[in-house]
XYZ file of C-alpha atoms in Angstrom:
767
model
C -7.933 28.570 -33.243
C -9.069 25.667 -35.516
C -11.557 25.804 -31.968
C -12.275 28.938 -32.443
C -13.038 29.025 -36.378
C -15.011 25.724 -36.241
C -17.474 28.170 -33.668
C -17.777 31.020 -35.680
C -18.616 28.640 -38.990
C -21.086 27.136 -36.557
C -22.396 30.326 -35.771
C -22.587 32.195 -39.055
C -24.357 29.070 -40.791
C -27.177 28.683 -37.786
C -28.159 32.364 -38.915
C -27.954 31.812 -41.646
C -30.256 29.179 -41.680
C -32.398 30.624 -39.484
C -32.467 33.675 -41.715
C -33.859 31.804 -44.913
C -36.073 29.487 -43.100
C -37.114 31.692 -40.011
C -36.681 28.690 -37.331
C -35.025 28.801 -34.390
C -32.039 28.486 -32.666
C -32.060 24.958 -31.498
C -33.784 23.360 -34.334
C -31.054 25.702 -36.192
C -28.480 23.935 -33.751
C -29.597 20.473 -34.584
C -29.724 20.930 -38.795
C -25.965 22.817 -38.493
C -22.772 20.414 -38.563
C -21.520 19.597 -35.468
C -18.358 20.959 -33.903
C -17.111 18.151 -33.705
C -16.971 17.280 -37.591
C -16.124 20.708 -38.497
C -12.637 20.398 -35.794
C -12.866 17.387 -37.755
C -12.111 18.254 -40.950
C -10.394 21.188 -40.869
C -7.650 19.839 -37.930
C -6.935 17.098 -41.093
C -6.530 19.915 -43.859
C -4.400 22.634 -41.170
C -3.154 20.479 -39.259
C -2.216 16.763 -39.553
C 0.974 15.605 -41.771
C -0.148 14.995 -45.524
C 0.408 12.202 -47.032
C 0.502 10.397 -50.681
C -0.714 12.979 -53.663
C -1.921 15.574 -50.640
C -1.135 18.855 -51.268
C 1.306 19.996 -47.408
C -0.920 21.169 -44.991
C 0.581 24.550 -43.052
C 1.553 22.755 -40.227
C 3.923 20.018 -42.198
C 4.998 23.096 -42.940
C 5.680 24.396 -40.100
C 6.841 20.304 -38.638
C 9.450 21.598 -41.820
C 10.260 24.622 -41.038
C 11.273 24.235 -36.935
C 13.359 20.437 -38.207
C 15.719 23.098 -40.165
C 16.029 25.207 -37.500
C 16.735 22.686 -35.206
C 19.074 21.874 -37.957
C 20.557 24.996 -38.354
C 20.571 25.756 -34.450
C 22.692 21.963 -33.299
C 25.582 22.627 -36.397
C 25.660 25.976 -35.897
C 28.394 27.234 -32.952
C 27.060 29.807 -30.953
C 28.588 33.686 -30.806
C 31.654 32.877 -27.603
C 30.337 34.401 -24.599
C 33.240 33.471 -22.569
C 37.085 35.081 -21.808
C 39.576 33.870 -19.180
C 41.982 35.960 -18.165
C 44.117 34.014 -15.652
C 42.025 33.071 -14.152
C 40.087 35.190 -14.484
C 36.109 34.720 -16.143
C 34.761 37.527 -17.702
C 30.844 37.204 -18.412
C 29.180 40.426 -20.041
C 30.212 42.970 -17.787
C 31.001 39.831 -15.028
C 34.513 39.330 -13.703
C 35.238 36.745 -11.335
C 38.289 34.988 -10.368
C 38.524 31.289 -8.860
C 39.291 32.434 -5.590
C 35.821 34.910 -5.281
C 33.888 31.325 -6.727
C 35.547 30.158 -3.852
C 34.762 32.531 -1.248
C 31.480 32.811 -2.293
C 30.612 29.027 -1.935
C 32.943 28.990 1.134
C 30.516 31.959 2.499
C 27.213 30.737 2.453
C 28.326 27.094 3.735
C 29.334 28.979 6.561
C 26.411 31.649 7.129
C 24.033 28.199 6.045
C 25.869 26.581 9.375
C 25.326 29.229 11.749
C 22.412 29.271 10.613
C 21.026 25.807 11.576
C 23.488 25.715 14.560
C 22.275 28.171 16.130
C 19.256 30.262 15.356
C 17.133 26.660 14.180
C 18.952 24.029 16.731
C 20.738 26.519 19.520
C 23.947 25.150 19.702
C 26.635 27.281 20.621
C 29.533 27.901 18.512
C 33.071 29.125 18.828
C 34.794 32.602 17.007
C 35.498 29.937 14.316
C 32.618 28.450 13.328
C 32.641 24.969 14.992
C 30.438 23.758 17.362
C 30.834 20.822 20.543
C 30.542 18.040 19.495
C 28.072 16.935 22.491
C 25.388 19.594 21.680
C 24.353 17.729 18.893
C 24.217 13.868 17.994
C 26.433 13.288 15.367
C 25.655 11.525 11.945
C 26.898 8.006 11.191
C 27.577 8.431 7.348
C 29.587 5.335 6.731
C 25.939 3.296 7.737
C 24.156 5.381 6.652
C 21.938 3.582 3.587
C 18.860 4.306 1.433
C 16.252 2.836 -0.271
C 15.222 4.650 -3.345
C 12.467 2.228 -4.417
C 10.674 2.464 -1.134
C 7.171 4.491 -2.383
C 4.669 5.209 0.991
C 3.510 8.170 0.972
C 5.230 10.326 3.096
C 8.668 7.551 3.805
C 12.096 9.354 3.492
C 15.628 7.461 4.402
C 15.017 8.580 7.854
C 12.204 5.942 8.285
C 14.773 3.550 6.847
C 14.808 0.661 9.808
C 18.330 -0.212 8.449
C 19.825 3.746 9.413
C 20.656 3.811 13.053
C 20.026 7.306 14.520
C 21.306 8.592 17.472
C 18.370 10.422 18.731
C 14.773 10.814 17.674
C 14.586 13.863 14.849
C 11.098 14.540 15.770
C 11.227 15.019 20.349
C 14.901 16.329 20.204
C 13.947 20.193 20.135
C 10.787 19.930 22.099
C 12.952 17.021 24.928
C 15.063 20.334 25.297
C 12.352 22.728 25.668
C 11.344 20.772 28.640
C 15.033 20.165 29.865
C 17.280 23.368 29.003
C 15.819 26.773 30.709
C 17.112 28.619 27.861
C 15.431 26.978 25.501
C 12.037 27.050 27.568
C 12.084 30.459 28.101
C 12.637 31.159 24.059
C 9.809 29.356 23.091
C 7.407 29.445 26.072
C 5.814 31.835 28.366
C 5.720 30.485 31.986
C 2.329 29.598 32.827
C 0.808 27.972 36.295
C 2.250 24.663 37.834
C 0.831 21.734 35.846
C -0.506 23.440 33.144
C 0.140 23.200 29.807
C 3.582 25.251 28.447
C 2.008 28.194 26.193
C 4.089 28.961 22.580
C 5.042 32.234 22.061
C 3.686 33.207 18.374
C 6.427 35.651 17.960
C 9.239 33.505 18.786
C 7.384 31.593 16.491
C 7.569 33.132 13.592
C 10.768 34.373 13.827
C 11.346 30.830 13.731
C 9.253 29.840 10.816
C 11.888 33.489 9.347
C 15.398 31.738 10.456
C 14.053 28.526 8.358
C 13.069 30.480 5.745
C 16.440 32.048 5.779
C 18.471 28.489 5.768
C 16.368 27.169 2.911
C 17.221 29.590 0.772
C 21.083 29.037 1.886
C 20.376 25.238 0.977
C 18.549 26.483 -2.127
C 21.928 28.192 -3.392
C 24.388 25.820 -1.917
C 22.382 22.873 -4.102
C 22.825 24.851 -7.014
C 26.458 25.804 -6.532
C 27.891 22.252 -5.409
C 26.333 20.107 -6.855
C 28.151 19.929 -10.165
C 27.169 21.486 -13.798
C 23.841 23.427 -12.765
C 20.104 22.216 -13.308
C 17.588 24.692 -14.289
C 15.671 26.704 -11.498
C 12.433 24.215 -11.885
C 14.095 21.472 -11.836
C 15.653 22.299 -7.896
C 13.002 23.758 -6.785
C 10.831 21.297 -6.815
C 12.613 18.488 -5.173
C 11.189 16.890 -2.248
C 12.955 15.098 0.472
C 10.212 12.479 1.526
C 7.457 10.556 -1.031
C 3.920 12.701 -1.910
C 1.200 11.884 -3.460
C 0.983 14.501 -5.869
C 4.084 14.328 -7.014
C 5.874 10.693 -6.276
C 8.283 9.401 -5.032
C 11.423 11.894 -3.433
C 14.034 12.713 -5.846
C 16.764 13.478 -3.166
C 18.353 10.215 -0.863
C 21.340 8.606 0.326
C 24.159 7.321 -1.570
C 27.077 6.143 -0.363
C 27.606 8.415 2.287
C 27.144 11.233 0.203
C 23.316 13.531 0.214
C 21.853 13.233 -3.784
C 19.265 14.392 -5.908
C 18.101 13.590 -9.066
C 15.799 15.521 -11.144
C 14.257 14.810 -15.000
C 15.072 16.744 -17.565
C 12.051 17.608 -20.066
C 13.793 20.108 -22.760
C 12.978 18.307 -25.984
C 10.774 15.971 -24.802
C 8.591 16.447 -27.587
C 10.766 16.092 -30.389
C 13.308 13.662 -29.149
C 11.099 11.197 -26.717
C 14.116 11.022 -24.123
C 13.656 12.475 -20.058
C 17.586 12.783 -19.147
C 17.288 11.865 -15.762
C 20.308 13.498 -14.668
C 22.627 12.277 -10.222
C 23.853 15.767 -9.110
C 25.741 14.877 -5.226
C 26.301 17.200 -2.639
C 30.070 17.617 -0.850
C 29.614 15.910 2.306
C 29.087 19.796 4.554
C 26.698 20.245 1.998
C 24.670 16.886 2.952
C 25.168 17.864 6.895
C 23.134 20.692 6.354
C 20.631 18.935 5.054
C 20.695 15.634 7.185
C 20.137 18.049 10.019
C 17.298 19.904 8.792
C 15.084 17.247 8.279
C 16.324 14.857 10.906
C 16.056 17.234 13.780
C 14.801 20.606 12.050
C 11.741 20.292 10.341
C 9.843 17.617 12.360
C 10.013 21.401 15.235
C 8.990 23.231 13.087
C 5.535 21.740 11.773
C 4.868 21.058 15.339
C 5.809 24.782 16.444
C 3.864 26.287 13.646
C 0.661 23.611 14.670
C 1.011 25.384 18.268
C 1.005 28.480 17.394
C -1.426 29.231 14.861
C -3.281 26.285 14.422
C -1.449 26.148 10.637
C 0.408 22.982 9.330
C 3.136 22.392 6.894
C 3.432 18.635 6.471
C 5.481 19.825 2.697
C 7.330 16.869 1.757
C 8.708 19.793 -0.387
C 12.296 21.447 0.284
C 10.971 24.435 -1.445
C 7.797 25.365 -1.982
C 5.188 22.988 -2.320
C 2.216 20.850 -4.328
C 1.060 23.915 -6.372
C 1.482 24.624 -9.843
C 3.785 28.056 -10.176
C 4.241 29.696 -12.809
C 7.652 30.220 -14.171
C 7.922 31.289 -17.389
C 6.632 35.095 -16.555
C 10.023 35.733 -14.818
C 12.137 34.470 -17.863
C 10.071 35.973 -21.493
C 9.178 38.452 -22.354
C 10.276 42.109 -19.990
C 5.939 42.979 -20.106
C 5.451 39.362 -18.561
C 8.912 40.239 -16.089
C 7.586 43.895 -15.165
C 4.347 42.552 -14.857
C 5.169 40.323 -12.316
C 7.476 42.361 -10.951
C 4.738 44.497 -10.225
C 2.967 42.757 -8.037
C 5.573 40.763 -6.341
C 6.199 44.550 -4.957
C 2.718 44.738 -3.910
C 3.205 41.151 -1.956
C 6.363 40.159 -0.504
C 9.413 39.644 -2.373
C 10.418 36.866 -0.543
C 6.642 34.646 -0.556
C 6.557 31.467 -3.734
C 9.636 29.989 -4.206
C 10.075 30.964 -8.415
C 12.801 31.429 -10.752
C 12.895 34.983 -9.530
C 13.306 34.949 -5.925
C 16.428 32.782 -6.096
C 18.112 34.106 -9.168
C 17.568 37.583 -6.782
C 19.547 35.776 -4.442
C 21.910 34.817 -6.479
C 22.868 38.208 -6.914
C 22.681 39.897 -3.865
C 24.717 36.284 -1.548
C 27.583 36.917 -4.685
C 27.202 40.869 -4.210
C 27.033 40.395 -0.310
C 30.735 38.123 -0.508
C 32.941 38.988 -3.436
C 31.271 42.665 -4.289
C 29.689 40.660 -7.693
C 26.335 40.231 -9.080
C 26.084 36.363 -10.352
C 22.682 35.946 -11.775
C 21.454 32.459 -13.314
C 22.185 32.461 -16.667
C 25.853 33.882 -15.907
C 26.061 30.889 -13.205
C 25.208 28.141 -15.930
C 28.107 29.956 -18.117
C 30.453 30.208 -16.041
C 30.401 26.381 -14.525
C 30.675 24.899 -17.981
C 33.921 27.348 -18.545
C 35.393 26.274 -15.437
C 34.268 22.183 -15.376
C 36.248 22.212 -18.610
C 38.935 24.389 -17.294
C 39.759 22.241 -14.330
C 37.690 19.473 -14.187
C 37.769 17.673 -17.344
C 41.314 16.326 -16.970
C 40.277 12.870 -17.457
C 37.052 11.475 -16.203
C 36.478 7.871 -17.424
C 39.234 5.676 -18.231
C 40.216 5.565 -21.875
C 39.044 9.451 -22.126
C 42.999 10.678 -22.155
C 44.620 10.649 -24.994
C 47.779 10.946 -24.170
C 48.567 9.348 -20.657
C 50.959 6.855 -21.413
C 50.122 3.298 -23.181
C 46.741 4.926 -23.134
C 43.865 3.325 -25.455
C 41.578 5.612 -28.238
C 38.767 4.465 -26.614
C 34.912 5.966 -26.779
C 33.364 7.611 -23.386
C 30.605 5.296 -23.973
C 32.448 2.289 -24.643
C 30.435 -0.944 -23.684
C 32.215 -3.253 -21.504
C 32.852 -7.105 -23.163
C 31.478 -8.573 -20.387
C 28.180 -7.047 -21.285
C 28.856 -7.453 -25.074
C 29.810 -11.119 -24.398
C 26.012 -11.156 -23.202
C 24.597 -10.296 -26.243
C 23.434 -6.635 -25.702
C 24.893 -2.917 -24.549
C 26.281 -1.179 -21.318
C 23.305 0.732 -22.291
C 20.907 -1.921 -22.093
C 22.306 -3.908 -19.443
C 22.303 -1.332 -17.225
C 17.864 -0.529 -17.839
C 17.033 -4.226 -18.432
C 19.380 -6.923 -17.010
C 19.702 -7.974 -13.332
C 18.714 -5.149 -11.787
C 19.215 -4.767 -8.475
C 15.938 -4.854 -6.379
C 17.107 -1.171 -4.523
C 17.971 0.168 -7.875
C 16.372 3.272 -8.547
C 13.601 3.216 -11.251
C 14.842 5.561 -13.646
C 18.531 4.909 -12.529
C 21.266 3.145 -14.812
C 24.316 2.163 -12.772
C 26.897 2.994 -14.878
C 25.100 6.226 -15.718
C 25.096 7.399 -11.792
C 28.735 6.445 -11.376
C 29.506 8.405 -14.256
C 27.406 11.663 -12.465
C 29.100 10.932 -9.329
C 32.411 11.159 -10.479
C 32.194 14.711 -12.608
C 30.407 16.244 -8.525
C 32.568 15.311 -6.783
C 35.564 16.746 -9.186
C 33.716 20.058 -7.989
C 33.795 19.040 -4.681
C 37.709 18.976 -5.086
C 37.562 22.697 -7.490
C 35.361 24.464 -4.181
C 38.212 22.799 -2.069
C 35.636 21.021 0.186
C 37.837 19.540 2.759
C 35.770 16.063 2.816
C 36.654 15.348 -0.547
C 39.694 15.376 -0.543
C 39.546 12.348 2.344
C 41.064 9.729 1.880
C 40.629 5.983 4.019
C 43.657 3.510 3.564
C 42.032 0.097 2.499
C 43.271 -1.650 5.350
C 41.260 0.764 7.684
C 38.464 1.063 6.237
C 35.539 -0.016 7.876
C 33.445 -3.700 5.833
C 29.859 -2.537 5.683
C 27.255 -5.404 6.064
C 26.046 -6.538 2.007
C 22.281 -5.439 1.952
C 21.132 -8.753 2.755
C 22.419 -8.822 6.302
C 21.010 -4.954 6.870
C 17.795 -6.377 6.256
C 18.077 -9.357 8.237
C 18.886 -6.528 11.152
C 16.264 -3.971 10.775
C 13.540 -7.327 10.544
C 14.868 -8.525 13.891
C 15.424 -5.038 15.324
C 11.548 -4.782 13.870
C 10.040 -8.103 16.141
C 11.703 -5.989 18.848
C 10.050 -3.472 18.479
C 6.815 -5.315 17.891
C 7.046 -6.983 21.114
C 7.300 -4.088 22.725
C 4.162 -2.858 21.920
C 1.209 -1.573 24.273
C -1.355 -3.615 22.774
C -3.723 -2.028 25.355
C -3.835 1.065 23.826
C -2.351 0.820 20.448
C -6.458 -1.200 20.661
C -7.262 2.795 21.794
C -6.052 4.448 19.355
C -7.759 2.582 16.555
C -10.804 2.041 18.160
C -11.109 5.012 20.968
C -10.812 5.674 23.772
C -11.962 2.413 26.341
C -11.941 0.070 23.796
C -10.769 -3.466 25.442
C -10.132 -6.436 24.114
C -12.996 -9.071 23.134
C -13.487 -12.457 23.536
C -9.828 -14.725 22.288
C -8.020 -10.517 20.266
C -5.714 -10.489 23.580
C -4.449 -14.658 23.647
C -4.067 -14.275 19.867
C -2.738 -10.448 19.054
C -0.113 -11.288 22.382
C 1.009 -15.497 19.705
C 1.658 -12.503 16.721
C 3.608 -10.013 18.756
C 5.616 -12.768 19.705
C 6.053 -14.258 16.093
C 4.636 -17.473 16.818
C 4.063 -19.414 13.344
C 2.189 -20.901 12.086
C -0.768 -18.659 14.357
C -4.305 -20.385 14.209
C -7.648 -18.295 15.558
C -10.837 -19.326 15.057
C -13.722 -16.345 16.013
C -17.153 -15.707 15.290
C -18.506 -12.626 12.893
C -17.891 -9.405 13.847
C -15.498 -10.798 16.724
C -13.508 -8.664 14.664
C -10.516 -10.917 13.504
C -9.462 -8.139 11.030
C -7.913 -6.607 14.052
C -5.654 -9.218 14.504
C -3.229 -7.904 11.316
C -4.432 -4.024 10.960
C -2.933 -3.775 14.923
C 0.790 -4.955 14.564
C 0.784 -2.678 10.978
C -0.647 0.328 12.175
C 2.458 0.336 15.645
C 5.850 -0.062 13.171
C 6.593 2.361 10.131
C 7.528 -0.005 8.412
C 6.985 -3.909 6.975
C 4.449 -5.473 4.944
C 1.955 -7.461 5.707
C -0.039 -9.865 2.946
C -3.902 -10.560 3.843
C -5.302 -13.507 0.940
C -8.826 -12.792 1.212
C -10.537 -15.441 -0.964
C -13.884 -13.130 -2.017
C -14.386 -9.354 -3.362
C -16.273 -7.832 -1.887
C -14.544 -8.928 1.730
C -11.512 -7.910 0.413
C -13.021 -3.761 -0.485
C -14.495 -3.693 3.193
C -11.326 -4.573 4.913
C -9.555 -1.913 2.660
C -11.717 0.523 3.865
C -11.656 -0.367 7.000
C -7.541 -0.060 7.654
C -7.981 3.576 5.527
C -10.393 4.679 8.624
C -7.250 3.028 11.112
C -5.101 5.180 9.505
C -3.441 1.393 8.037
C -1.701 2.246 4.578
C -3.267 -0.283 2.931
C -3.738 -1.404 -1.210
C -5.896 -3.386 -2.776
C -3.175 -6.016 -5.083
C -3.762 -4.683 -8.442
C -0.778 -6.034 -12.287
C -1.217 -2.796 -13.506
C 0.287 -1.468 -10.569
C 3.119 -3.276 -9.509
C 5.461 -0.559 -7.605
C 2.753 0.649 -4.664
C 3.723 -0.548 -1.262
C 1.651 -0.207 1.899
C 1.727 -1.727 5.397
C -0.880 -4.496 4.330
C -1.871 -5.583 0.996
C -5.182 -7.618 -0.652
C -4.498 -9.586 -2.337
C -7.242 -13.081 -4.183
C -5.551 -16.269 -3.961
C -5.245 -16.664 -7.996
C -3.410 -13.892 -8.048
C -1.336 -14.951 -4.896
C 0.284 -17.886 -7.215
C 0.887 -15.736 -9.893
C 3.844 -14.249 -11.737
C 3.762 -11.170 -10.924
C 2.748 -11.284 -7.467
C 5.872 -13.848 -6.828
C 7.959 -10.940 -8.227
C 6.877 -8.930 -6.248
C 6.915 -10.277 -2.723
C 10.328 -11.862 -4.297
C 10.802 -8.191 -4.153
C 9.315 -6.765 -0.621
C 11.841 -9.304 0.675
C 14.628 -8.512 -0.692
C 14.028 -5.274 1.395
C 13.061 -7.213 4.223
C 9.793 -6.039 4.229
C 7.574 -8.972 4.713
C 6.544 -9.571 8.113
C 3.746 -11.951 8.087
C 1.492 -14.088 5.773
C -2.805 -14.173 6.671
C -4.796 -16.686 5.586
C -8.255 -15.187 5.517
C -11.349 -17.059 5.391
C -8.993 -19.714 5.578
C -11.900 -22.398 5.670
C -12.496 -22.401 1.931
C -8.940 -24.281 1.288
C -10.867 -27.210 2.661
C -14.048 -26.073 -0.531
C -11.721 -25.183 -3.358
C -12.702 -27.881 -6.167
C -11.834 -27.215 -9.965
C -15.048 -25.625 -10.288
C -14.571 -23.394 -7.392
C -11.701 -21.339 -5.697
C -9.108 -24.076 -6.983
C -6.404 -21.343 -6.224
C -6.625 -21.347 -2.847
C -4.769 -24.468 -1.652
C -1.860 -23.731 -4.196
C -1.485 -19.952 -2.322
C -1.092 -20.993 1.095
C 1.658 -23.268 0.221
C 3.059 -21.125 -2.250
C 3.467 -18.281 0.643
C 4.383 -20.791 3.756
C 7.751 -21.859 1.354
C 8.620 -17.783 2.077
C 8.612 -18.573 5.608
C 7.251 -16.025 7.448
C 4.811 -15.844 10.529
C 1.445 -17.508 8.911
C -1.686 -16.306 10.201
C -5.096 -18.135 10.017
C -8.612 -16.863 10.125
C -11.546 -18.115 10.077
C -15.495 -18.725 11.574
C -16.260 -21.982 10.308
C -13.368 -24.679 11.503
C -14.663 -27.030 13.812
C -12.852 -28.950 15.359
C -13.897 -32.496 14.119
C -11.588 -30.500 10.316
C -9.026 -29.280 12.384
C -6.673 -32.342 11.398
C -7.701 -32.254 7.294
C -7.164 -28.899 7.568
C -3.521 -29.358 8.434
C -2.958 -31.961 6.039
C -4.496 -29.720 3.466
C -1.968 -26.525 4.745
C 0.796 -29.133 4.531
C 1.777 -27.978 8.402
C 1.941 -29.495 11.858
C -0.802 -29.802 14.167
C -1.097 -26.206 16.267
C -3.133 -25.275 18.932
C -6.252 -23.255 18.053
C -7.546 -20.274 20.107
C -10.718 -20.924 19.586
C -13.961 -18.455 20.439
C -17.076 -18.720 20.555
C -18.264 -19.267 17.412
C -22.214 -18.868 17.879
C -24.533 -15.798 16.978
C -27.400 -16.174 18.423
C -28.980 -13.954 15.988
C -28.919 -16.269 13.502
C -31.704 -18.708 13.732
C -31.528 -22.257 11.400
C -34.691 -24.204 9.984
C -35.404 -27.020 8.083
C -38.307 -26.689 5.590
C -39.911 -29.326 4.007
C -42.332 -29.030 0.899
C -44.689 -31.453 -0.712
C -44.247 -33.496 -2.854
C -43.922 -33.161 -6.770
C -44.244 -29.242 -6.200
C -41.754 -27.331 -7.908
C -37.697 -26.756 -5.559
C -38.463 -23.453 -6.875
C -42.495 -22.775 -6.584
C -41.007 -23.834 -2.997
C -39.517 -21.841 -2.854
C -41.308 -18.990 -4.655
C -43.440 -19.624 -1.368
C -41.495 -19.366 1.029
C -40.248 -15.884 0.117
C -44.002 -14.557 -0.697
C -44.583 -15.794 3.547
C -40.946 -14.025 5.000
C -42.260 -10.565 2.339
C -45.194 -10.948 4.681
C -43.610 -11.562 7.945
C -40.521 -9.745 7.021
C -42.302 -6.714 5.118
C -40.161 -3.847 3.105
C -37.254 -2.285 3.962
C -35.911 -6.418 5.095
C -33.948 -8.261 2.616
C -33.858 -11.466 1.536
C -30.288 -13.459 -0.247
C -31.174 -17.577 -1.452
C -27.763 -18.746 -1.583
C -27.122 -22.196 -3.523
C -24.186 -24.224 -3.616
C -24.721 -25.034 -7.068
C -23.641 -22.056 -9.958
C -26.937 -23.762 -12.663
C -29.185 -23.969 -9.319
C -28.828 -20.130 -9.023
C -29.260 -18.669 -12.911
C -31.676 -20.816 -12.770
C -33.623 -19.258 -9.686
C -32.898 -16.373 -10.714
C -34.335 -16.438 -15.009
C -37.295 -17.566 -12.653
C -37.799 -15.833 -10.128
C -36.513 -11.764 -11.716
C -34.277 -11.279 -9.446
C -30.289 -10.054 -9.608
C -28.157 -12.846 -9.701
C -24.249 -13.346 -8.233
C -21.765 -16.035 -8.982
C -17.844 -16.269 -10.003
C -18.635 -15.343 -13.833
C -20.479 -12.603 -13.717
C -19.555 -8.206 -13.366
C -16.437 -7.203 -14.190
C -14.386 -7.787 -10.949
C -15.244 -3.406 -9.949
C -18.889 -4.940 -10.476
C -17.935 -7.928 -7.926
C -16.093 -5.177 -5.582
C -19.826 -3.089 -5.076
C -23.089 -6.155 -5.893
C -26.403 -5.012 -4.970
C -28.577 -7.440 -4.302
C -27.786 -10.900 -4.320
C -29.829 -14.596 -5.140
């Protein structure tokens, strides 16, 4: 409104000026007050809060009225909407019993199992809806773990090396397509011997419809069975693996249950608080989810790509990264009717919206219990059910009728935290947070949310919620440290089995072969030999020695210390082109993870980076440290890369594989290098370092001739010998000399103190 008003005032003033002075529109625009000043003046007058003796602004009145309205709203009880008659609940014209609630939920579970096992996994079910365990790989719930802090794009609990899955989910159905005749006949058209089978497009389309059908049922089960229900947009935005657009996934595995985490933003503008809420699914529904993302989703993606050429790699369970306007479904009637008219013209099931979720819930409840329950009805009813059946004594001290129970506040601070000088909430938010702790989670609140969800599971009569395990027979889990150690050992075993020739062709291209000492060095690195010193000429492929091991593994991290900013940028871009996730360390973004991390020596010895390394080491992700251009440790001085020596020593103390790469370390300098790095002498893997396209020569100039004048004469001669676009670079070991020559010759200069970090990454010409 203010912008529109400013526009109108500006136009009116311009017309008046043109009429009175007979000037052009461009001149009138220059002579009138600018839009910026007009908008600023009106904002100050109408849209800001008044201070001191200023008259109240309209916006101030609006805020005061709004605050008064909130005060009334949250101190005045709402009109009643729930009525109980025995165990039957009444909401408006809707009536259903608790038995019908359980019937509806278990009916949805039964339908989802039938679609998953019969139509998607293609296995037989008996009359009781059970599946022969020999047909389906099992899920080891007791030993399944997750790392909520892992933020690599595309990562999920399926990629956690500590989990031992019975089969490779990506190929399970594809292998059955070639080993089981009924599966092969269903999906493929018979082809001649030796030819690749062709996917039947109509069956691929039918399979896609079954996936959609299962996802609708899974959406309802998430909504109904996770505890107190969330809002539709929160659930529809769930991600099962990390995405580029949405960040870290919010469906995780925790202590044998599938949990989903949502952020409730209502009231954020007034309070500044976002409520992070955990909801846990019963084992029966968690099983459906795990089987789907483990065995079905990879096959479905490949099937649609093979049949229609469309890639559907989607980290979201429902929908995708495109923004959907939910407001049109829940706002005024005119918006709702307009949206419904659009839905009639298009596929009514296209797009995952609140309206689709509402229709699905109504259809399911009508189909299973003959009552049409909508989202608002379920939200109010579930709260009423929880109050009556699930809140006997959810937390210690909340039940005043218990014998000997002390009267305590639900959020009373723990005495251990009080003794440390802070409350329990502050302790959970700030102090002693574990490396595996989700960034937005507080351990105490998460435990309470789990308790609420498990109470809801018991009300719904899920068998898994009533299972109890005797303490003396329960298998003791390994600690996180043991899990991480086992995962690292397994990773090294897989690394030794990698076909390095095939991996080279995946990176470089078909027909690629190793050069000089690359294969010898790689075999030492893949065998976890440490330390490894490699001396190879410039351009001989030293970077492949850390790129290939990193690319051949899904997880694990290689830290590369690079002394030059331009080289760091170049290596990062080459990793990206090779399909290797890599980052350049930035202290302002300490949560990023990648297969290769490039860092400058000054950052490598800093507190922030070492805290980051502590986290990676605690997660068992550090595989190796690489010191590129390692000969620079011998050139390290107080005025030139003083932290280079310190970086090597600090990283070596972590006990990981150490790799040293250089093209400039003569055999006679090896002993000095070993002494500086405080490492035992090793046999260097040494290739030729001569460059046939480089020639060294010495020029003498006349006595008394200024060195800068001598350089100027030489440049003039070389420019005649090598005309444009040839370039020349002048090096000097002294910054003072560079400055003096650059100023006198008028050429760009490049040295440690010139330009910002970003400018150093993209230098122009150098003197």
